[in-house]
Amino acid sequence: MDFVKGCIVPSASPFFRDLIFCRGKRGGISFLLGVGSWFWGTGIREGPVIKLYPIVQNDGFEQRSHSMTIQEMTTAFEIEESPLISGEELLEMGDIGPCELVEGRIIKMSPTKMPHGKIESRLDRKLSVFVEKNNLGEIMLGEIGLYTHRNPDTVRAADLLYISRERLAKATPGGFLDVAPELVVEIMSPSDRWGMVRKKLREYFEVGVTVLLVIEPDEQVISVYRSPTEFQELSIRDTLKMKDILPGFALPVADLFA
């Protein structure tokens, strides 16, 4: 596949070499457009808005020939950046699948795999029992939206978090969390890059998160961060304790990876 200013040219196929597929929007509806032989199909396509100009002036869009040169295609299409959206606008979209909002732009995320889900579920059970027994606050999981920046908005999707009753009382009800929780848990996937994880670390601590757990299922380790640069690495021989936010809580790390 070749890319021409955001367009995909399936040049490898002799049957479809004349088709140019582009992402665009019309009337607020995302679509997939094929130029050469016209093809329309609805679906979610995040990215730039594509303005299509007629190659030959006519009553509608009309192709000049079955084959288009690269130069013709680059002059036929104009790429325009999508407008930034707010966290409130993202919320109004409803369920659009796993994603985060980063500086006003939607970033799609892949569904999590089984090891990720098992670890998240086990940690949730252990924390929830302790927090409920001591009436401390709430454990939330399932990619909870948390604001880490405003104007433009960034909403991170936390795998799991703990927030005390005192902090939760200050949050705006009904939307993404706009008050920093005491604890955020990030469970790494094989596709995650440490550069992006470190960026999230800085964002979480800048808004007031106290402790961040980064769990690596493949390595079976937990990194306990209390600042972007200060951390303690725990192996399956260690016990997870967080005396500064959950005094009395203790969890053998091996229990998460068993």
PDB file of C-alpha atoms in Angstrom:
ATOM      1  CA  MET A   1       0.000   0.000   0.000  1.00  0.00           C
ATOM      2  CA  ASP A   2       1.227   3.482  -0.837  1.00  0.00           C
ATOM      3  CA  PHE A   3       0.276   6.663   1.017  1.00  0.00           C
ATOM      4  CA  VAL A   4      -0.409   9.947  -0.753  1.00  0.00           C
ATOM      5  CA  LYS A   5      -1.144  12.862   1.602  1.00  0.00           C
ATOM      6  CA  GLY A   6      -3.300  10.661   3.805  1.00  0.00           C
ATOM      7  CA  CYS A   7      -4.675   8.551   0.934  1.00  0.00           C
ATOM      8  CA  ILE A   8      -4.033   4.842   0.514  1.00  0.00           C
ATOM      9  CA  VAL A   9      -3.159   3.606  -2.968  1.00  0.00           C
ATOM     10  CA  PRO A  10      -3.560  -0.191  -3.266  1.00  0.00           C
ATOM     11  CA  SER A  11      -1.019  -0.371  -6.062  1.00  0.00           C
ATOM     12  CA  ALA A  12      -0.040  -3.960  -5.319  1.00  0.00           C
ATOM     13  CA  SER A  13      -3.370  -5.311  -6.607  1.00  0.00           C
ATOM     14  CA  PRO A  14      -3.872  -5.483 -10.400  1.00  0.00           C
ATOM     15  CA  PHE A  15      -7.616  -5.462  -9.886  1.00  0.00           C
ATOM     16  CA  PHE A  16      -7.739  -2.368  -7.712  1.00  0.00           C
ATOM     17  CA  ARG A  17      -4.739  -0.390  -8.908  1.00  0.00           C
ATOM     18  CA  ASP A  18      -7.024   2.450 -10.028  1.00  0.00           C
ATOM     19  CA  LEU A  19      -8.690   2.888  -6.642  1.00  0.00           C
ATOM     20  CA  ILE A  20      -7.569   5.490  -4.160  1.00  0.00           C
ATOM     21  CA  PHE A  21      -9.073   5.033  -0.685  1.00  0.00           C
ATOM     22  CA  CYS A  22      -9.274   8.060   1.570  1.00  0.00           C
ATOM     23  CA  ARG A  23     -10.679   8.825   4.995  1.00  0.00           C
ATOM     24  CA  GLY A  24     -13.039  11.724   5.308  1.00  0.00           C
ATOM     25  CA  LYS A  25     -16.229  13.104   6.801  1.00  0.00           C
ATOM     26  CA  ARG A  26     -19.432  14.443   5.337  1.00  0.00           C
ATOM     27  CA  GLY A  27     -22.240  15.833   7.464  1.00  0.00           C
ATOM     28  CA  GLY A  28     -20.527  14.630  10.616  1.00  0.00           C
ATOM     29  CA  ILE A  29     -20.497  11.017   9.371  1.00  0.00           C
ATOM     30  CA  SER A  30     -17.160   9.314   8.821  1.00  0.00           C
ATOM     31  CA  PHE A  31     -16.732   7.462   5.562  1.00  0.00           C
ATOM     32  CA  LEU A  32     -14.287   5.561   3.401  1.00  0.00           C
ATOM     33  CA  LEU A  33     -14.058   6.963  -0.117  1.00  0.00           C
ATOM     34  CA  GLY A  34     -12.617   5.245  -3.167  1.00  0.00           C
ATOM     35  CA  VAL A  35     -11.671   7.400  -6.136  1.00  0.00           C
ATOM     36  CA  GLY A  36     -11.480   5.659  -9.504  1.00  0.00           C
ATOM     37  CA  SER A  37     -14.462   3.406  -9.065  1.00  0.00           C
ATOM     38  CA  TRP A  38     -16.707   5.120  -6.548  1.00  0.00           C
ATOM     39  CA  PHE A  39     -17.059   3.260  -3.293  1.00  0.00           C
ATOM     40  CA  TRP A  40     -18.739   4.485  -0.111  1.00  0.00           C
ATOM     41  CA  GLY A  41     -18.858   2.677   3.193  1.00  0.00           C
ATOM     42  CA  THR A  42     -19.718   4.071   6.597  1.00  0.00           C
ATOM     43  CA  GLY A  43     -17.590   3.367   9.611  1.00  0.00           C
ATOM     44  CA  ILE A  44     -15.491   5.001  12.291  1.00  0.00           C
ATOM     45  CA  ARG A  45     -12.426   6.588  10.727  1.00  0.00           C
ATOM     46  CA  GLU A  46     -10.551   8.947  13.001  1.00  0.00           C
ATOM     47  CA  GLY A  47      -8.033  11.310  11.498  1.00  0.00           C
ATOM     48  CA  PRO A  48      -7.809  14.258   9.150  1.00  0.00           C
ATOM     49  CA  VAL A  49     -10.764  15.608   7.224  1.00  0.00           C
ATOM     50  CA  ILE A  50     -10.349  15.247   3.480  1.00  0.00           C
ATOM     51  CA  LYS A  51     -11.791  17.825   1.096  1.00  0.00           C
ATOM     52  CA  LEU A  52     -12.468  16.359  -2.331  1.00  0.00           C
ATOM     53  CA  TYR A  53     -12.362  18.644  -5.331  1.00  0.00           C
ATOM     54  CA  PRO A  54     -13.621  17.505  -8.764  1.00  0.00           C
ATOM     55  CA  ILE A  55     -10.861  16.547 -11.146  1.00  0.00           C
ATOM     56  CA  VAL A  56     -13.063  17.482 -14.078  1.00  0.00           C
ATOM     57  CA  GLN A  57     -15.672  20.193 -13.530  1.00  0.00           C
ATOM     58  CA  ASN A  58     -19.085  18.633 -14.022  1.00  0.00           C
ATOM     59  CA  ASP A  59     -22.404  18.244 -12.217  1.00  0.00           C
ATOM     60  CA  GLY A  60     -20.699  15.994  -9.695  1.00  0.00           C
ATOM     61  CA  PHE A  61     -17.394  14.317  -9.004  1.00  0.00           C
ATOM     62  CA  GLU A  62     -16.071  12.694 -12.163  1.00  0.00           C
ATOM     63  CA  GLN A  63     -12.751  10.986 -12.731  1.00  0.00           C
ATOM     64  CA  ARG A  64     -10.687  12.015 -15.721  1.00  0.00           C
ATOM     65  CA  SER A  65      -9.390   8.537 -16.439  1.00  0.00           C
ATOM     66  CA  HIS A  66      -9.100   5.142 -14.807  1.00  0.00           C
ATOM     67  CA  SER A  67      -5.479   5.790 -13.899  1.00  0.00           C
ATOM     68  CA  MET A  68      -4.287   8.815 -11.950  1.00  0.00           C
ATOM     69  CA  THR A  69      -0.742   9.925 -11.448  1.00  0.00           C
ATOM     70  CA  ILE A  70       0.651  10.766  -8.028  1.00  0.00           C
ATOM     71  CA  GLN A  71       0.778  14.433  -9.023  1.00  0.00           C
ATOM     72  CA  GLU A  72      -2.890  14.412 -10.040  1.00  0.00           C
ATOM     73  CA  MET A  73      -3.916  12.819  -6.751  1.00  0.00           C
ATOM     74  CA  THR A  74      -1.928  15.228  -4.585  1.00  0.00           C
ATOM     75  CA  THR A  75      -3.577  18.180  -6.346  1.00  0.00           C
ATOM     76  CA  ALA A  76      -7.017  16.573  -6.217  1.00  0.00           C
ATOM     77  CA  PHE A  77      -7.069  16.224  -2.443  1.00  0.00           C
ATOM     78  CA  GLU A  78      -6.452  18.692   0.339  1.00  0.00           C
ATOM     79  CA  ILE A  79      -5.815  17.457   3.857  1.00  0.00           C
ATOM     80  CA  GLU A  80      -7.144  19.533   6.704  1.00  0.00           C
ATOM     81  CA  GLU A  81      -6.589  18.866  10.403  1.00  0.00           C
ATOM     82  CA  SER A  82      -9.682  17.891  12.373  1.00  0.00           C
ATOM     83  CA  PRO A  83     -10.784  20.468  14.959  1.00  0.00           C
ATOM     84  CA  LEU A  84      -9.760  19.802  18.549  1.00  0.00           C
ATOM     85  CA  ILE A  85     -12.468  18.428  20.816  1.00  0.00           C
ATOM     86  CA  SER A  86     -13.003  18.763  24.549  1.00  0.00           C
ATOM     87  CA  GLY A  87     -13.429  16.070  27.148  1.00  0.00           C
ATOM     88  CA  GLU A  88     -17.117  16.957  27.359  1.00  0.00           C
ATOM     89  CA  GLU A  89     -17.515  16.457  23.608  1.00  0.00           C
ATOM     90  CA  LEU A  90     -15.771  13.088  23.826  1.00  0.00           C
ATOM     91  CA  LEU A  91     -18.167  12.085  26.595  1.00  0.00           C
ATOM     92  CA  GLU A  92     -21.165  13.024  24.436  1.00  0.00           C
ATOM     93  CA  MET A  93     -19.974  10.683  21.672  1.00  0.00           C
ATOM     94  CA  GLY A  94     -20.888   7.689  23.812  1.00  0.00           C
ATOM     95  CA  ASP A  95     -19.108   4.359  23.429  1.00  0.00           C
ATOM     96  CA  ILE A  96     -16.681   4.651  20.512  1.00  0.00           C
ATOM     97  CA  GLY A  97     -14.370   1.916  21.735  1.00  0.00           C
ATOM     98  CA  PRO A  98     -11.114   2.081  23.711  1.00  0.00           C
ATOM     99  CA  CYS A  99      -9.447   5.449  23.293  1.00  0.00           C
ATOM    100  CA  GLU A 100      -7.777   8.387  25.002  1.00  0.00           C
ATOM    101  CA  LEU A 101      -8.019  12.087  24.304  1.00  0.00           C
ATOM    102  CA  VAL A 102      -4.548  13.624  23.930  1.00  0.00           C
ATOM    103  CA  GLU A 103      -4.386  17.398  23.540  1.00  0.00           C
ATOM    104  CA  GLY A 104      -7.823  17.470  21.950  1.00  0.00           C
ATOM    105  CA  ARG A 105      -7.346  14.529  19.575  1.00  0.00           C
ATOM    106  CA  ILE A 106      -8.792  11.037  19.881  1.00  0.00           C
ATOM    107  CA  ILE A 107      -6.187   8.268  20.041  1.00  0.00           C
ATOM    108  CA  LYS A 108      -7.561   4.779  19.441  1.00  0.00           C
ATOM    109  CA  MET A 109      -6.410   1.956  21.706  1.00  0.00           C
ATOM    110  CA  SER A 110      -6.318  -1.795  21.117  1.00  0.00           C
ATOM    111  CA  PRO A 111      -8.558  -4.075  23.206  1.00  0.00           C
ATOM    112  CA  THR A 112      -6.728  -5.642  26.138  1.00  0.00           C
ATOM    113  CA  LYS A 113      -5.632  -9.278  26.153  1.00  0.00           C
ATOM    114  CA  MET A 114      -6.338 -12.050  28.653  1.00  0.00           C
ATOM    115  CA  PRO A 115      -3.252 -11.610  30.916  1.00  0.00           C
ATOM    116  CA  HIS A 116      -4.093  -7.914  31.250  1.00  0.00           C
ATOM    117  CA  GLY A 117      -7.675  -8.725  32.251  1.00  0.00           C
ATOM    118  CA  LYS A 118      -6.655 -11.384  34.777  1.00  0.00           C
ATOM    119  CA  ILE A 119      -4.209  -9.087  36.551  1.00  0.00           C
ATOM    120  CA  GLU A 120      -6.679  -6.209  36.587  1.00  0.00           C
ATOM    121  CA  SER A 121      -9.426  -8.427  38.033  1.00  0.00           C
ATOM    122  CA  ARG A 122      -7.206  -9.903  40.755  1.00  0.00           C
ATOM    123  CA  LEU A 123      -5.869  -6.533  41.846  1.00  0.00           C
ATOM    124  CA  ASP A 124      -9.389  -5.110  41.873  1.00  0.00           C
ATOM    125  CA  ARG A 125     -10.628  -7.873  44.182  1.00  0.00           C
ATOM    126  CA  LYS A 126      -7.764  -7.447  46.652  1.00  0.00           C
ATOM    127  CA  LEU A 127      -7.990  -3.657  46.757  1.00  0.00           C
ATOM    128  CA  SER A 128     -11.796  -3.513  46.845  1.00  0.00           C
ATOM    129  CA  VAL A 129     -12.045  -5.820  49.860  1.00  0.00           C
ATOM    130  CA  PHE A 130      -9.521  -3.717  51.786  1.00  0.00           C
ATOM    131  CA  VAL A 131     -10.973  -0.339  50.804  1.00  0.00           C
ATOM    132  CA  GLU A 132     -14.592  -1.326  51.500  1.00  0.00           C
ATOM    133  CA  LYS A 133     -13.739  -2.967  54.817  1.00  0.00           C
ATOM    134  CA  ASN A 134     -12.056   0.228  56.007  1.00  0.00           C
ATOM    135  CA  ASN A 135     -14.540   2.619  54.346  1.00  0.00           C
ATOM    136  CA  LEU A 136     -11.734   4.481  52.610  1.00  0.00           C
ATOM    137  CA  GLY A 137     -13.151   5.409  49.223  1.00  0.00           C
ATOM    138  CA  GLU A 138     -13.660   3.797  45.822  1.00  0.00           C
ATOM    139  CA  ILE A 139     -11.800   1.424  43.519  1.00  0.00           C
ATOM    140  CA  MET A 140     -12.613   2.040  39.851  1.00  0.00           C
ATOM    141  CA  LEU A 141     -11.498   0.027  36.845  1.00  0.00           C
ATOM    142  CA  GLY A 142     -12.147  -0.377  33.140  1.00  0.00           C
ATOM    143  CA  GLU A 143     -10.255   2.496  31.481  1.00  0.00           C
ATOM    144  CA  ILE A 144     -11.627   5.234  33.730  1.00  0.00           C
ATOM    145  CA  GLY A 145     -11.356   8.651  32.088  1.00  0.00           C
ATOM    146  CA  LEU A 146      -9.115  11.026  34.050  1.00  0.00           C
ATOM    147  CA  TYR A 147      -8.310  14.606  33.050  1.00  0.00           C
ATOM    148  CA  THR A 148      -4.588  15.352  33.087  1.00  0.00           C
ATOM    149  CA  HIS A 149      -4.690  18.601  31.105  1.00  0.00           C
ATOM    150  CA  ARG A 150      -7.195  21.271  30.039  1.00  0.00           C
ATOM    151  CA  ASN A 151      -7.328  23.537  26.986  1.00  0.00           C
ATOM    152  CA  PRO A 152      -6.572  21.473  25.000  1.00  0.00           C
ATOM    153  CA  ASP A 153      -8.005  18.574  26.951  1.00  0.00           C
ATOM    154  CA  THR A 154      -6.192  15.336  27.686  1.00  0.00           C
ATOM    155  CA  VAL A 155      -8.207  12.463  29.150  1.00  0.00           C
ATOM    156  CA  ARG A 156      -6.205   9.375  30.052  1.00  0.00           C
ATOM    157  CA  ALA A 157      -7.810   5.940  30.400  1.00  0.00           C
ATOM    158  CA  ALA A 158      -6.656   4.407  33.685  1.00  0.00           C
ATOM    159  CA  ASP A 159      -6.775   0.626  33.986  1.00  0.00           C
ATOM    160  CA  LEU A 160      -7.563   0.907  37.695  1.00  0.00           C
ATOM    161  CA  LEU A 161      -7.516   3.640  40.312  1.00  0.00           C
ATOM    162  CA  TYR A 162      -8.205   4.295  43.967  1.00  0.00           C
ATOM    163  CA  ILE A 163      -9.655   7.589  45.151  1.00  0.00           C
ATOM    164  CA  SER A 164     -10.406   8.474  48.762  1.00  0.00           C
ATOM    165  CA  ARG A 165     -13.811   9.677  49.940  1.00  0.00           C
ATOM    166  CA  GLU A 166     -12.341  13.123  50.598  1.00  0.00           C
ATOM    167  CA  ARG A 167     -11.042  13.568  47.060  1.00  0.00           C
ATOM    168  CA  LEU A 168     -14.073  11.979  45.423  1.00  0.00           C
ATOM    169  CA  ALA A 169     -16.331  14.506  47.165  1.00  0.00           C
ATOM    170  CA  LYS A 170     -14.594  17.274  45.176  1.00  0.00           C
ATOM    171  CA  ALA A 171     -15.109  15.606  41.774  1.00  0.00           C
ATOM    172  CA  THR A 172     -17.732  16.729  39.264  1.00  0.00           C
ATOM    173  CA  PRO A 173     -20.337  13.941  39.117  1.00  0.00           C
ATOM    174  CA  GLY A 174     -21.358  12.264  35.879  1.00  0.00           C
ATOM    175  CA  GLY A 175     -18.300  12.896  33.718  1.00  0.00           C
ATOM    176  CA  PHE A 176     -14.644  12.025  33.489  1.00  0.00           C
ATOM    177  CA  LEU A 177     -12.743  12.270  36.755  1.00  0.00           C
ATOM    178  CA  ASP A 178     -11.485  15.823  37.234  1.00  0.00           C
ATOM    179  CA  VAL A 179      -9.836  15.268  40.628  1.00  0.00           C
ATOM    180  CA  ALA A 180      -6.597  13.311  40.924  1.00  0.00           C
ATOM    181  CA  PRO A 181      -6.925   9.930  42.663  1.00  0.00           C
ATOM    182  CA  GLU A 182      -4.356   8.716  45.156  1.00  0.00           C
ATOM    183  CA  LEU A 183      -3.506   5.635  43.068  1.00  0.00           C
ATOM    184  CA  VAL A 184      -3.390   4.910  39.334  1.00  0.00           C
ATOM    185  CA  VAL A 185      -2.524   1.495  37.893  1.00  0.00           C
ATOM    186  CA  GLU A 186      -1.150   1.038  34.373  1.00  0.00           C
ATOM    187  CA  ILE A 187      -0.922  -2.543  33.088  1.00  0.00           C
ATOM    188  CA  MET A 188       1.445  -2.641  30.148  1.00  0.00           C
ATOM    189  CA  SER A 189       0.624  -4.367  26.878  1.00  0.00           C
ATOM    190  CA  PRO A 190       3.236  -5.712  24.422  1.00  0.00           C
ATOM    191  CA  SER A 191       2.564  -2.754  22.127  1.00  0.00           C
ATOM    192  CA  ASP A 192       3.140  -0.130  24.848  1.00  0.00           C
ATOM    193  CA  ARG A 193       6.270   1.968  24.558  1.00  0.00           C
ATOM    194  CA  TRP A 194       8.132   3.217  27.592  1.00  0.00           C
ATOM    195  CA  GLY A 195       8.349   6.685  26.076  1.00  0.00           C
ATOM    196  CA  MET A 196       4.560   6.981  26.156  1.00  0.00           C
ATOM    197  CA  VAL A 197       4.383   5.445  29.639  1.00  0.00           C
ATOM    198  CA  ARG A 198       6.852   8.036  30.951  1.00  0.00           C
ATOM    199  CA  LYS A 199       4.764  10.799  29.386  1.00  0.00           C
ATOM    200  CA  LYS A 200       1.704   9.502  31.232  1.00  0.00           C
ATOM    201  CA  LEU A 201       3.746   9.294  34.434  1.00  0.00           C
ATOM    202  CA  ARG A 202       4.567  12.985  34.256  1.00  0.00           C
ATOM    203  CA  GLU A 203       0.950  13.884  33.535  1.00  0.00           C
ATOM    204  CA  TYR A 204      -0.412  11.849  36.442  1.00  0.00           C
ATOM    205  CA  PHE A 205       2.002  13.321  38.981  1.00  0.00           C
ATOM    206  CA  GLU A 206       1.483  16.856  37.680  1.00  0.00           C
ATOM    207  CA  VAL A 207      -2.239  16.649  38.530  1.00  0.00           C
ATOM    208  CA  GLY A 208      -1.601  15.227  42.008  1.00  0.00           C
ATOM    209  CA  VAL A 209      -1.585  11.416  41.825  1.00  0.00           C
ATOM    210  CA  THR A 210       0.322  10.042  44.834  1.00  0.00           C
ATOM    211  CA  VAL A 211       1.302   6.538  43.709  1.00  0.00           C
ATOM    212  CA  LEU A 212       1.461   4.972  40.261  1.00  0.00           C
ATOM    213  CA  LEU A 213       1.837   1.241  39.691  1.00  0.00           C
ATOM    214  CA  VAL A 214       3.217   0.101  36.342  1.00  0.00           C
ATOM    215  CA  ILE A 215       2.639  -3.637  35.961  1.00  0.00           C
ATOM    216  CA  GLU A 216       4.555  -5.643  33.359  1.00  0.00           C
ATOM    217  CA  PRO A 217       2.816  -9.019  32.841  1.00  0.00           C
ATOM    218  CA  ASP A 218       5.568 -10.542  30.686  1.00  0.00           C
ATOM    219  CA  GLU A 219       8.331  -9.667  33.160  1.00  0.00           C
ATOM    220  CA  GLN A 220       6.122 -10.309  36.217  1.00  0.00           C
ATOM    221  CA  VAL A 221       7.264  -7.136  37.925  1.00  0.00           C
ATOM    222  CA  ILE A 222       5.555  -4.091  39.433  1.00  0.00           C
ATOM    223  CA  SER A 223       7.237  -0.691  39.410  1.00  0.00           C
ATOM    224  CA  VAL A 224       5.950   1.510  42.235  1.00  0.00           C
ATOM    225  CA  TYR A 225       6.362   5.200  41.349  1.00  0.00           C
ATOM    226  CA  ARG A 226       6.012   8.090  43.787  1.00  0.00           C
ATOM    227  CA  SER A 227       7.424  10.634  41.344  1.00  0.00           C
ATOM    228  CA  PRO A 228       8.321  10.509  37.646  1.00  0.00           C
ATOM    229  CA  THR A 229      11.869   9.447  38.559  1.00  0.00           C
ATOM    230  CA  GLU A 230      11.555   7.724  41.954  1.00  0.00           C
ATOM    231  CA  PHE A 231      10.429   4.098  41.834  1.00  0.00           C
ATOM    232  CA  GLN A 232      10.836   0.694  43.447  1.00  0.00           C
ATOM    233  CA  GLU A 233      10.720  -2.498  41.381  1.00  0.00           C
ATOM    234  CA  LEU A 234       8.981  -5.497  42.942  1.00  0.00           C
ATOM    235  CA  SER A 235       9.356  -9.102  41.770  1.00  0.00           C
ATOM    236  CA  ILE A 236       7.251 -12.179  42.561  1.00  0.00           C
ATOM    237  CA  ARG A 237       9.350 -12.633  45.736  1.00  0.00           C
ATOM    238  CA  ASP A 238       8.189  -9.274  47.120  1.00  0.00           C
ATOM    239  CA  THR A 239       5.050  -7.895  48.743  1.00  0.00           C
ATOM    240  CA  LEU A 240       3.239  -4.799  47.507  1.00  0.00           C
ATOM    241  CA  LYS A 241       2.618  -2.247  50.265  1.00  0.00           C
ATOM    242  CA  MET A 242       1.460   1.356  50.009  1.00  0.00           C
ATOM    243  CA  LYS A 243       1.647   2.741  53.528  1.00  0.00           C
ATOM    244  CA  ASP A 244       1.348   6.357  52.393  1.00  0.00           C
ATOM    245  CA  ILE A 245      -2.108   5.890  50.835  1.00  0.00           C
ATOM    246  CA  LEU A 246      -3.381   2.486  52.061  1.00  0.00           C
ATOM    247  CA  PRO A 247      -1.750   1.750  55.441  1.00  0.00           C
ATOM    248  CA  GLY A 248      -2.155  -1.900  56.370  1.00  0.00           C
ATOM    249  CA  PHE A 249      -2.624  -3.166  52.819  1.00  0.00           C
ATOM    250  CA  ALA A 250      -0.281  -5.974  51.743  1.00  0.00           C
ATOM    251  CA  LEU A 251      -0.376  -8.140  48.622  1.00  0.00           C
ATOM    252  CA  PRO A 252       2.187 -10.776  47.602  1.00  0.00           C
ATOM    253  CA  VAL A 253       3.186  -9.882  44.055  1.00  0.00           C
ATOM    254  CA  ALA A 254       3.138 -13.564  43.091  1.00  0.00           C
ATOM    255  CA  ASP A 255      -0.637 -13.622  43.675  1.00  0.00           C
ATOM    256  CA  LEU A 256      -1.170 -11.309  40.696  1.00  0.00           C
ATOM    257  CA  PHE A 257       0.754 -13.489  38.270  1.00  0.00           C
ATOM    258  CA  ALA A 258      -0.218 -16.970  39.506  1.00  0.00           C
TER     259      ALA A 258
END
